[in-house]
Amino acid sequence: MKKQLISMVSIFILVGVATFSMTAESSYPTKAVDITLGASAGGGTDIGIRFLAEKAKLSLGKEFVVANKTGGGRVVLTLLAKAKADGYSLGGITDTAIVTSPHVEKINYKPLDYTFTAQFGTLDFGVFVLPDSPFKTFKDMLDWARANPGKLSMGVSEVNATDHIGLMALCQREKIKITFIPFMGANPTAMALLGGHVQAASTATSGFARHVRSKSVRLLSMMGQERMDDYA
């Protein structure tokens, strides 16, 4: 079985600098290392991966080159499957492509053909609106969606990502219909809301945290069992 090195993001974010010794080279790396990232530029995943890539360069003396690819982790895994399994092709993805996608859609890669290297963070998701939105609470939004089937437009960061699936499950339970519009990452999703292209949005904190602090968006709900101190 062909094994690739993979670094995962959102719920789990991984990039394994410390595990690169698994390569057969005693002096690894001897050339630049490519990291294909399944997230848009400017989001938390992108910033985190690039920070670690710079630290890896300082520690190991070789470039760690990050390339953003649209399409999420599924695209990254497809590209890695075609790369040589020599430790010089890494990937940065959300866990969606490994944990969720194989169960809800057709994929053209085998999740067990990749080697997990390290986790470097977790992401929390929330639903937010513009400050002048008529939805003052999450319940307000659900009540409006129930009374207006399919008319509420909700931006999500990726098809079948954690937030998307969670909200679809909520819709099924509450017997309401929301029109979900997927974007390529947290940052584009937040920008779509700020631009008035959707009525509400759901992303990880990397997409909305700075906008909540600047009061350019209003947070309605977090997708967790406990309140977060920063948004309580």
Coordinates of N, CA and C in Angstrom, one line a residue:
M1 N 0.8 -1.2 0.0 CA 0.0 0.0 0.0 C 0.9 1.2 0.0
K2 N 0.6 2.1 -0.9 CA 1.4 3.4 -1.0 C 1.0 4.3 0.2
K3 N 2.0 4.8 0.9 CA 1.8 5.7 2.0 C 2.3 7.1 1.7
Q4 N 1.4 8.1 2.0 CA 1.8 9.5 1.8 C 1.8 10.1 3.2
L5 N 2.7 11.1 3.3 CA 2.6 12.0 4.5 C 1.5 13.0 4.4
I6 N 0.7 13.2 5.4 CA -0.4 14.1 5.3 C -0.5 15.0 6.6
S7 N -0.7 16.2 6.4 CA -1.0 17.1 7.6 C -2.4 17.6 7.5
M8 N -3.2 17.4 8.6 CA -4.6 17.7 8.5 C -5.0 18.9 9.3
V9 N -6.1 19.5 8.9 CA -6.6 20.7 9.5 C -8.1 20.6 9.8
S10 N -8.5 21.3 10.9 CA -9.9 21.6 11.1 C -10.9 20.5 11.3
I11 N -11.3 20.2 12.1 CA -11.2 19.9 13.5 C -9.7 19.6 13.9
F12 N -9.0 18.8 13.1 CA -7.6 18.6 13.4 C -6.7 19.3 12.4
I13 N -5.7 19.9 12.9 CA -4.7 20.6 12.0 C -3.4 19.9 12.2
L14 N -2.8 19.4 11.2 CA -1.5 18.7 11.4 C -0.5 19.1 10.4
V15 N 0.7 19.2 10.9 CA 1.9 19.2 10.0 C 3.0 18.7 10.8
G16 N 3.7 17.6 10.3 CA 4.6 16.9 11.2 C 6.0 17.1 10.9
V17 N 6.5 18.2 11.4 CA 8.0 18.5 11.3 C 8.8 17.5 12.1
A18 N 8.3 17.1 13.2 CA 9.1 16.2 14.1 C 9.1 14.8 13.6
T19 N 8.2 14.5 12.7 CA 8.1 13.1 12.2 C 8.7 12.9 10.9
F20 N 9.4 13.9 10.3 CA 10.0 13.7 9.0 C 11.1 12.7 9.0
S21 N 11.6 12.2 10.2 CA 12.6 11.2 10.2 C 12.2 9.9 9.7
M22 N 10.9 9.7 9.4 CA 10.4 8.5 8.9 C 10.9 8.2 7.5
T23 N 11.4 9.3 6.8 CA 12.0 9.1 5.5 C 13.3 8.2 5.6
A24 N 13.6 7.6 4.5 CA 14.8 6.8 4.5 C 16.1 7.6 4.5
E25 N 16.0 8.9 4.1 CA 17.2 9.7 4.1 C 17.7 10.0 5.5
S26 N 19.0 9.9 5.7 CA 19.5 10.1 7.0 C 19.7 11.6 7.3
S27 N 19.7 12.4 6.2 CA 19.9 13.9 6.4 C 18.7 14.6 5.8
Y28 N 17.6 14.1 5.9 CA 16.3 14.7 5.4 C 16.1 16.0 6.1
P29 N 15.7 17.0 5.4 CA 15.5 17.0 3.9 C 16.7 17.5 3.2
T30 N 16.9 17.1 2.0 CA 18.0 17.5 1.2 C 17.6 18.5 0.1
K31 N 16.3 18.7 0.0 CA 15.7 19.7 -1.0 C 14.4 20.2 -0.4
A32 N 13.8 21.1 -1.2 CA 12.6 21.8 -0.7 C 11.5 20.7 -0.5
V33 N 10.6 21.0 0.4 CA 9.5 20.1 0.7 C 8.2 20.9 0.3
D34 N 7.3 20.3 -0.4 CA 6.1 20.9 -0.8 C 4.9 20.5 0.1
I35 N 4.2 21.5 0.5 CA 3.0 21.3 1.3 C 1.8 21.9 0.6
T36 N 0.9 21.0 0.1 CA -0.3 21.3 -0.6 C -1.4 21.6 0.4
L37 N -2.0 22.7 0.4 CA -2.9 23.1 1.4 C -4.3 23.3 0.9
G38 N -5.3 22.5 1.5 CA -6.7 22.6 1.0 C -7.5 23.6 1.6
A39 N -7.0 24.9 1.6 CA -7.7 26.0 2.2 C -7.3 27.3 1.5
S40 N -8.2 28.3 1.6 CA -7.9 29.5 0.9 C -6.9 30.4 1.7
A41 N -6.3 31.3 1.1 CA -5.3 32.2 1.7 C -6.0 33.1 2.7
G42 N -5.3 33.4 3.8 CA -5.8 34.3 4.8 C -6.6 33.8 5.9
G43 N -7.0 32.5 5.9 CA -7.7 31.9 7.0 C -6.8 31.3 8.0
G44 N -7.4 30.8 9.1 CA -6.6 30.3 10.2 C -5.7 29.1 9.8
T45 N -6.3 28.2 8.9 CA -5.5 27.1 8.5 C -4.3 27.5 7.6
D46 N -4.5 28.4 6.7 CA -3.4 28.9 5.9 C -2.3 29.6 6.7
I47 N -2.7 30.4 7.6 CA -1.8 31.1 8.5 C -1.0 30.2 9.4
G48 N -1.7 29.2 9.9 CA -1.1 28.2 10.8 C 0.0 27.4 10.1
I49 N -0.4 26.9 8.9 CA 0.5 26.0 8.1 C 1.7 26.8 7.7
R50 N 1.5 28.1 7.3 CA 2.6 28.9 6.8 C 3.6 29.2 8.0
F51 N 3.0 29.4 9.1 CA 3.9 29.7 10.3 C 4.7 28.4 10.6
L52 N 4.1 27.3 10.6 CA 4.9 26.0 10.8 C 5.9 25.8 9.7
A53 N 5.6 26.1 8.5 CA 6.5 25.9 7.4 C 7.7 26.8 7.6
E54 N 7.6 28.0 8.0 CA 8.7 28.9 8.3 C 9.6 28.4 9.4
K55 N 8.9 27.9 10.5 CA 9.7 27.3 11.6 C 10.5 26.1 11.1
A56 N 9.8 25.3 10.3 CA 10.5 24.1 9.7 C 11.7 24.4 8.9
K57 N 11.6 25.5 8.1 CA 12.8 26.0 7.4 C 13.9 26.4 8.3
L58 N 13.6 27.2 9.3 CA 14.6 27.6 10.2 C 15.3 26.5 11.0
S59 N 14.5 25.4 11.3 CA 15.0 24.3 12.0 C 15.8 23.3 11.1
L60 N 15.3 23.1 9.9 CA 15.9 22.0 9.1 C 16.7 22.6 7.9
G61 N 16.6 23.9 7.6 CA 17.5 24.5 6.6 C 17.1 24.4 5.2
K62 N 15.9 23.9 5.0 CA 15.3 23.8 3.6 C 14.0 24.5 3.5
E63 N 13.6 24.9 2.3 CA 12.3 25.5 2.1 C 11.2 24.6 2.3
F64 N 10.1 25.0 2.9 CA 8.9 24.3 2.9 C 7.8 25.2 2.2
V65 N 7.5 24.8 1.0 CA 6.8 25.6 0.1 C 5.3 25.3 0.2
V66 N 4.5 26.2 0.6 CA 3.0 26.0 0.7 C 2.3 26.5 -0.5
A67 N 1.4 25.6 -1.0 CA 0.6 26.0 -2.2 C -0.9 25.8 -1.9
N68 N -1.7 26.8 -2.0 CA -3.1 26.7 -1.7 C -3.8 26.1 -3.0
K69 N -4.7 25.2 -2.7 CA -5.5 24.6 -3.8 C -7.0 24.7 -3.4
T70 N -7.8 25.2 -4.3 CA -9.2 25.2 -4.1 C -9.8 23.8 -4.2
G71 N -11.0 23.6 -3.5 CA -11.6 22.3 -3.6 C -11.5 21.6 -2.3
G72 N -10.8 22.1 -1.3 CA -10.7 21.4 0.0 C -9.8 20.2 0.0
G73 N -9.9 19.5 1.1 CA -9.0 18.3 1.3 C -9.1 17.2 0.3
R74 N -10.3 17.1 -0.3 CA -10.4 16.0 -1.3 C -9.5 16.2 -2.5
V75 N -9.3 17.5 -2.9 CA -8.4 17.8 -4.0 C -6.9 17.5 -3.5
V76 N -6.6 17.9 -2.3 CA -5.3 17.7 -1.8 C -4.9 16.2 -1.8
L77 N -5.8 15.4 -1.3 CA -5.6 13.9 -1.2 C -5.5 13.3 -2.6
T78 N -6.2 13.8 -3.5 CA -6.2 13.3 -4.9 C -4.8 13.6 -5.5
L79 N -4.3 14.8 -5.2 CA -3.0 15.2 -5.7 C -1.9 14.4 -5.1
L80 N -2.0 14.2 -3.8 CA -0.9 13.5 -3.0 C -0.9 12.0 -3.5
A81 N -2.0 11.5 -3.8 CA -2.0 10.1 -4.3 C -1.2 9.9 -5.5
K82 N -1.0 11.0 -6.3 CA -0.2 10.9 -7.5 C 1.3 11.2 -7.3
A83 N 1.6 11.7 -6.1 CA 3.0 12.1 -5.8 C 3.8 11.0 -5.3
K84 N 5.1 11.1 -5.4 CA 6.0 10.1 -4.9 C 6.0 10.1 -3.4
A85 N 5.9 9.0 -2.8 CA 5.9 8.9 -1.3 C 7.2 8.9 -0.7
D86 N 7.9 10.0 -0.8 CA 9.3 10.1 -0.3 C 9.5 11.1 0.8
G87 N 8.4 11.7 1.3 CA 8.5 12.6 2.4 C 8.6 14.1 1.9
Y88 N 8.6 14.3 0.6 CA 8.7 15.7 0.1 C 7.4 16.2 -0.4
S89 N 6.4 15.4 -0.3 CA 5.0 15.9 -0.7 C 4.1 15.7 0.5
L90 N 3.8 16.8 1.2 CA 3.0 16.8 2.4 C 1.6 17.5 2.0
G91 N 0.6 17.3 2.9 CA -0.6 17.9 2.7 C -1.2 18.6 3.9
G92 N -1.9 19.7 3.8 CA -2.6 20.3 4.9 C -4.1 20.3 4.6
I93 N -4.9 19.6 5.4 CA -6.3 19.5 5.0 C -7.1 19.5 6.3
T94 N -8.4 19.6 6.2 CA -9.3 19.4 7.3 C -9.6 17.9 7.4
D95 N -10.0 17.5 8.6 CA -10.3 16.1 8.8 C -11.5 15.6 8.0
T96 N -12.3 16.6 7.4 CA -13.4 16.3 6.6 C -13.1 15.2 5.6
A97 N -12.0 15.4 4.8 CA -11.7 14.6 3.7 C -11.4 13.1 4.1
I98 N -11.0 12.9 5.4 CA -10.7 11.6 5.9 C -11.8 11.0 6.7
V99 N -12.5 11.8 7.5 CA -13.5 11.3 8.5 C -14.9 11.3 7.9
T100 N -15.2 12.3 7.1 CA -16.6 12.5 6.7 C -16.8 12.1 5.2
S101 N -16.1 12.7 4.4 CA -16.3 12.5 2.9 C -16.5 11.1 2.5
P102 N -15.7 10.1 2.9 CA -15.9 8.8 2.5 C -17.3 8.2 2.7
H103 N -18.0 8.8 3.7 CA -19.3 8.2 4.1 C -20.5 8.9 3.4
V104 N -20.2 10.1 2.8 CA -21.3 10.9 2.3 C -21.2 11.2 0.8
E105 N -20.1 10.9 0.2 CA -19.9 11.2 -1.2 C -18.9 10.3 -1.9
K106 N -18.9 10.3 -3.2 CA -18.0 9.4 -3.9 C -16.6 10.1 -3.9
I107 N -15.6 9.4 -3.6 CA -14.2 10.0 -3.6 C -13.3 9.1 -4.4
N108 N -12.2 9.7 -4.9 CA -11.3 8.9 -5.8 C -10.0 8.7 -5.2
Y109 N -10.0 8.5 -3.8 CA -8.7 8.2 -3.1 C -9.1 7.3 -2.0
K110 N -8.1 6.7 -1.4 CA -8.3 5.7 -0.3 C -7.8 6.4 1.0
P111 N -8.6 6.7 2.0 CA -8.2 7.4 3.2 C -7.0 6.7 3.9
L112 N -7.0 5.4 3.9 CA -6.0 4.7 4.7 C -4.6 4.6 3.9
D113 N -4.5 5.2 2.8 CA -3.3 5.3 2.0 C -2.4 6.4 2.4
Y114 N -2.8 7.2 3.5 CA -2.0 8.3 3.9 C -1.5 8.2 5.3
T115 N -0.4 8.8 5.6 CA 0.2 8.7 6.9 C -0.1 10.0 7.7
F116 N -0.8 9.9 8.8 CA -1.0 11.0 9.7 C 0.3 11.4 10.4
T117 N 0.7 12.6 10.4 CA 1.9 13.0 11.0 C 1.8 13.7 12.3
A118 N 1.0 14.8 12.4 CA 0.9 15.5 13.7 C -0.4 16.4 13.7
Q119 N -0.9 16.7 14.8 CA -2.0 17.7 15.0 C -1.4 18.9 15.6
F120 N -1.8 20.1 15.1 CA -1.3 21.3 15.7 C -2.3 22.3 16.1
G121 N -3.6 21.9 16.1 CA -4.6 22.7 16.5 C -6.0 22.2 16.3
T122 N -7.0 22.9 16.8 CA -8.4 22.5 16.5 C -9.2 23.8 16.2
L123 N -10.3 23.6 15.5 CA -11.1 24.8 15.1 C -12.5 24.6 15.7
D124 N -13.1 25.7 16.1 CA -14.5 25.7 16.6 C -15.3 26.5 15.6
F125 N -16.6 26.1 15.4 CA -17.4 26.7 14.4 C -18.6 27.5 15.0
G126 N -19.0 28.5 14.3 CA -20.1 29.3 14.7 C -20.9 29.8 13.6
V127 N -22.1 30.4 13.9 CA -23.0 31.0 12.9 C -23.1 32.5 13.2
F128 N -22.9 33.3 12.2 CA -22.9 34.7 12.4 C -23.7 35.5 11.3
V129 N -24.1 36.7 11.6 CA -24.8 37.6 10.7 C -24.2 39.0 10.7
L130 N -24.7 39.8 9.8 CA -24.3 41.2 9.9 C -25.0 41.9 11.1
P131 N -24.4 43.0 11.5 CA -24.9 43.7 12.7 C -26.3 44.2 12.6
D132 N -26.7 44.5 11.3 CA -28.1 45.0 11.1 C -29.1 43.9 10.7
S133 N -28.7 42.7 10.9 CA -29.6 41.6 10.5 C -30.8 41.6 11.4
P134 N -32.0 41.2 10.9 CA -33.1 41.1 11.8 C -33.1 40.0 12.7
F135 N -32.1 39.0 12.5 CA -32.0 37.9 13.4 C -31.1 38.3 14.6
K136 N -31.8 38.5 15.7 CA -31.1 38.8 16.9 C -30.5 37.6 17.7
T137 N -31.2 36.5 17.5 CA -30.8 35.2 18.1 C -30.8 34.1 17.1
F138 N -30.2 33.0 17.4 CA -30.1 31.8 16.6 C -31.6 31.3 16.4
K139 N -32.4 31.4 17.4 CA -33.8 31.0 17.3 C -34.6 31.9 16.4
D140 N -34.3 33.2 16.4 CA -34.9 34.1 15.4 C -34.7 33.6 14.0
M141 N -33.4 33.2 13.7 CA -33.1 32.8 12.4 C -33.8 31.5 12.0
L142 N -33.9 30.5 12.9 CA -34.5 29.3 12.6 C -36.0 29.5 12.4
D143 N -36.6 30.3 13.3 CA -38.1 30.6 13.1 C -38.4 31.2 11.8
W144 N -37.5 32.2 11.3 CA -37.7 32.8 10.0 C -37.6 31.8 8.9
A145 N -36.5 30.9 9.0 CA -36.3 29.9 8.0 C -37.5 28.9 7.9
R146 N -38.1 28.6 9.1 CA -39.2 27.7 9.1 C -40.5 28.3 8.4
A147 N -40.6 29.6 8.6 CA -41.7 30.3 8.0 C -41.5 30.7 6.5
N148 N -40.2 30.6 6.1 CA -39.9 30.9 4.7 C -38.9 29.8 4.1
P149 N -39.5 28.7 3.8 CA -38.7 27.5 3.4 C -37.8 27.8 2.2
G150 N -36.5 27.6 2.4 CA -35.5 27.7 1.3 C -35.1 29.1 1.0
K151 N -35.6 30.1 1.7 CA -35.3 31.5 1.4 C -34.1 32.0 2.2
L152 N -33.7 31.4 3.3 CA -32.5 31.8 4.0 C -31.3 31.3 3.4
S153 N -30.4 32.2 3.0 CA -29.1 31.8 2.3 C -28.0 31.8 3.4
M154 N -27.3 30.6 3.5 CA -26.3 30.4 4.5 C -25.0 30.0 3.8
G155 N -24.0 30.9 4.0 CA -22.7 30.5 3.5 C -22.0 29.5 4.4
V156 N -21.3 28.5 3.8 CA -20.6 27.5 4.6 C -19.2 27.4 4.0
S157 N -18.2 27.0 4.8 CA -16.8 27.0 4.3 C -16.4 25.9 3.4
E158 N -17.2 24.8 3.3 CA -16.9 23.7 2.4 C -18.1 22.8 2.3
V159 N -18.3 22.1 1.2 CA -19.3 21.1 1.1 C -19.0 20.0 2.0
N160 N -20.0 19.6 2.8 CA -19.9 18.4 3.7 C -18.8 18.6 4.8
A161 N -18.4 19.8 5.1 CA -17.5 20.1 6.2 C -18.3 20.0 7.5
T162 N -17.6 20.1 8.6 CA -18.3 19.9 9.9 C -19.5 20.9 10.1
D163 N -19.3 22.1 9.8 CA -20.4 23.1 10.0 C -21.6 22.8 9.0
H164 N -21.3 22.4 7.8 CA -22.3 22.1 6.8 C -23.2 20.9 7.3
I165 N -22.5 19.9 7.7 CA -23.2 18.7 8.1 C -24.0 18.9 9.4
G166 N -23.4 19.6 10.3 CA -24.1 20.0 11.5 C -25.4 20.7 11.3
L167 N -25.3 21.7 10.4 CA -26.5 22.5 10.1 C -27.5 21.8 9.3
M168 N -27.1 20.9 8.4 CA -28.0 20.0 7.7 C -28.8 19.1 8.6
A169 N -28.1 18.6 9.6 CA -28.7 17.7 10.6 C -29.7 18.5 11.4
L170 N -29.4 19.8 11.8 CA -30.3 20.6 12.5 C -31.6 20.9 11.7
C171 N -31.4 21.2 10.4 CA -32.5 21.4 9.5 C -33.4 20.2 9.4
Q172 N -32.8 19.0 9.4 CA -33.7 17.8 9.4 C -34.4 17.6 10.7
R173 N -33.8 17.9 11.8 CA -34.4 17.8 13.1 C -35.6 18.8 13.3
E174 N -35.3 20.0 12.8 CA -36.3 21.1 13.0 C -37.3 21.2 11.9
K175 N -37.1 20.4 10.9 CA -38.0 20.3 9.7 C -38.1 21.7 9.0
I176 N -36.9 22.3 8.8 CA -36.8 23.5 8.0 C -35.8 23.3 6.8
K177 N -35.9 24.3 5.9 CA -35.1 24.2 4.7 C -34.3 25.5 4.6
I178 N -33.0 25.3 4.5 CA -32.0 26.5 4.3 C -31.2 26.2 3.0
T179 N -31.0 27.3 2.3 CA -30.2 27.2 1.1 C -28.7 27.4 1.5
F180 N -27.9 26.3 1.4 CA -26.5 26.4 1.7 C -25.7 26.8 0.5
I181 N -24.8 27.7 0.7 CA -23.9 28.1 -0.4 C -22.5 27.9 0.0
P182 N -21.8 26.9 -0.6 CA -20.4 26.6 -0.2 C -19.4 27.6 -0.8
F183 N -18.4 27.9 0.0 CA -17.2 28.7 -0.4 C -16.0 27.9 -0.1
M184 N -14.8 28.4 -0.6 CA -13.6 27.6 -0.4 C -12.8 28.2 0.8
G185 N -13.3 27.9 2.0 CA -12.6 28.3 3.2 C -13.4 29.3 4.0
A186 N -12.9 29.6 5.2 CA -13.5 30.5 6.2 C -13.5 31.9 5.7
N187 N -12.3 32.3 5.2 CA -12.2 33.7 4.8 C -13.2 34.1 3.7
P188 N -13.2 33.4 2.6 CA -14.2 33.7 1.5 C -15.6 33.7 2.0
T189 N -15.9 32.8 2.9 CA -17.3 32.7 3.5 C -17.7 33.9 4.2
A190 N -16.7 34.4 5.1 CA -17.0 35.6 5.8 C -17.1 36.8 4.9
M191 N -16.3 36.9 3.9 CA -16.3 38.0 2.9 C -17.6 38.0 2.2
A192 N -18.2 36.8 1.9 CA -19.5 36.8 1.2 C -20.6 37.4 2.0
L193 N -20.5 37.1 3.3 CA -21.5 37.8 4.2 C -21.3 39.3 4.3
L194 N -20.1 39.7 4.5 CA -19.8 41.1 4.6 C -20.2 41.9 3.3
G195 N -20.1 41.1 2.2 CA -20.5 41.7 0.9 C -22.0 41.7 0.6
G196 N -22.8 41.1 1.5 CA -24.2 41.0 1.4 C -24.7 39.9 0.4
H197 N -23.8 38.9 0.1 CA -24.2 37.9 -0.8 C -25.0 36.8 -0.2
V198 N -24.9 36.6 1.1 CA -25.7 35.6 1.9 C -26.2 36.3 3.1
Q199 N -27.3 35.8 3.7 CA -27.9 36.4 4.9 C -27.2 36.0 6.2
A200 N -26.6 34.8 6.2 CA -25.9 34.3 7.4 C -24.7 33.5 6.9
A201 N -23.8 33.2 7.8 CA -22.6 32.4 7.4 C -22.2 31.5 8.6
S202 N -21.5 30.4 8.2 CA -21.0 29.5 9.2 C -19.6 29.2 8.8
T203 N -18.6 29.4 9.7 CA -17.2 29.1 9.5 C -16.6 28.7 10.8
A204 N -15.3 28.4 10.8 CA -14.5 28.2 12.0 C -14.2 29.6 12.5
T205 N -13.7 29.7 13.7 CA -13.4 31.0 14.4 C -12.4 31.8 13.5
S206 N -11.5 31.1 12.8 CA -10.6 31.9 11.9 C -11.3 32.8 10.9
G207 N -12.5 32.4 10.6 CA -13.3 33.2 9.6 C -14.0 34.4 10.3
F208 N -14.5 34.3 11.5 CA -15.3 35.3 12.1 C -14.7 36.0 13.3
A209 N -13.7 35.5 13.9 CA -13.2 36.0 15.2 C -12.9 37.5 15.1
R210 N -12.1 37.9 14.1 CA -11.6 39.3 14.0 C -12.8 40.2 13.7
H211 N -13.8 39.7 12.9 CA -15.0 40.5 12.6 C -15.9 40.7 13.7
V212 N -16.0 39.7 14.6 CA -16.7 39.8 15.8 C -16.1 40.9 16.7
R213 N -14.8 40.8 16.9 CA -14.1 41.8 17.7 C -14.3 43.2 17.2
S214 N -14.3 43.4 15.8 CA -14.5 44.7 15.2 C -15.9 45.1 15.1
K215 N -16.8 44.2 15.5 CA -18.3 44.4 15.5 C -18.8 44.6 14.1
S216 N -18.1 44.0 13.1 CA -18.6 44.0 11.7 C -19.5 42.9 11.4
V217 N -19.5 41.9 12.3 CA -20.5 40.8 12.3 C -21.0 40.5 13.7
R218 N -22.1 39.8 13.8 CA -22.7 39.5 15.1 C -22.8 38.0 15.2
L219 N -22.2 37.4 16.2 CA -22.2 35.9 16.4 C -23.6 35.5 17.0
L220 N -24.2 34.5 16.4 CA -25.5 34.0 16.9 C -25.4 32.8 17.7
S221 N -24.4 31.9 17.3 CA -24.3 30.6 18.0 C -23.0 30.0 17.8
M222 N -22.5 29.2 18.7 CA -21.3 28.4 18.6 C -21.7 26.9 18.5
M223 N -21.0 26.1 17.7 CA -21.4 24.7 17.5 C -20.6 23.9 18.6
G224 N -21.0 24.0 19.8 CA -20.3 23.3 20.9 C -21.3 23.1 22.0
Q225 N -20.9 22.3 23.0 CA -21.8 22.0 24.1 C -21.6 23.1 25.2
E226 N -20.5 23.8 25.1 CA -20.2 24.9 26.1 C -20.0 26.2 25.5
R227 N -20.3 27.3 26.1 CA -20.0 28.6 25.6 C -18.4 28.9 25.6
M228 N -18.0 29.6 24.7 CA -16.6 30.0 24.7 C -16.5 31.4 25.4
D229 N -15.5 31.5 26.3 CA -15.3 32.7 27.1 C -15.2 33.9 26.2
D230 N -14.6 33.8 25.0 CA -14.4 35.0 24.2 C -15.7 35.5 23.6
Y231 N -16.7 34.6 23.6 CA -18.0 35.0 22.9 C -19.2 34.8 23.8
A232 N -19.0 34.6 25.1 CA -20.1 34.4 26.0 C -20.9 35.6 26.2

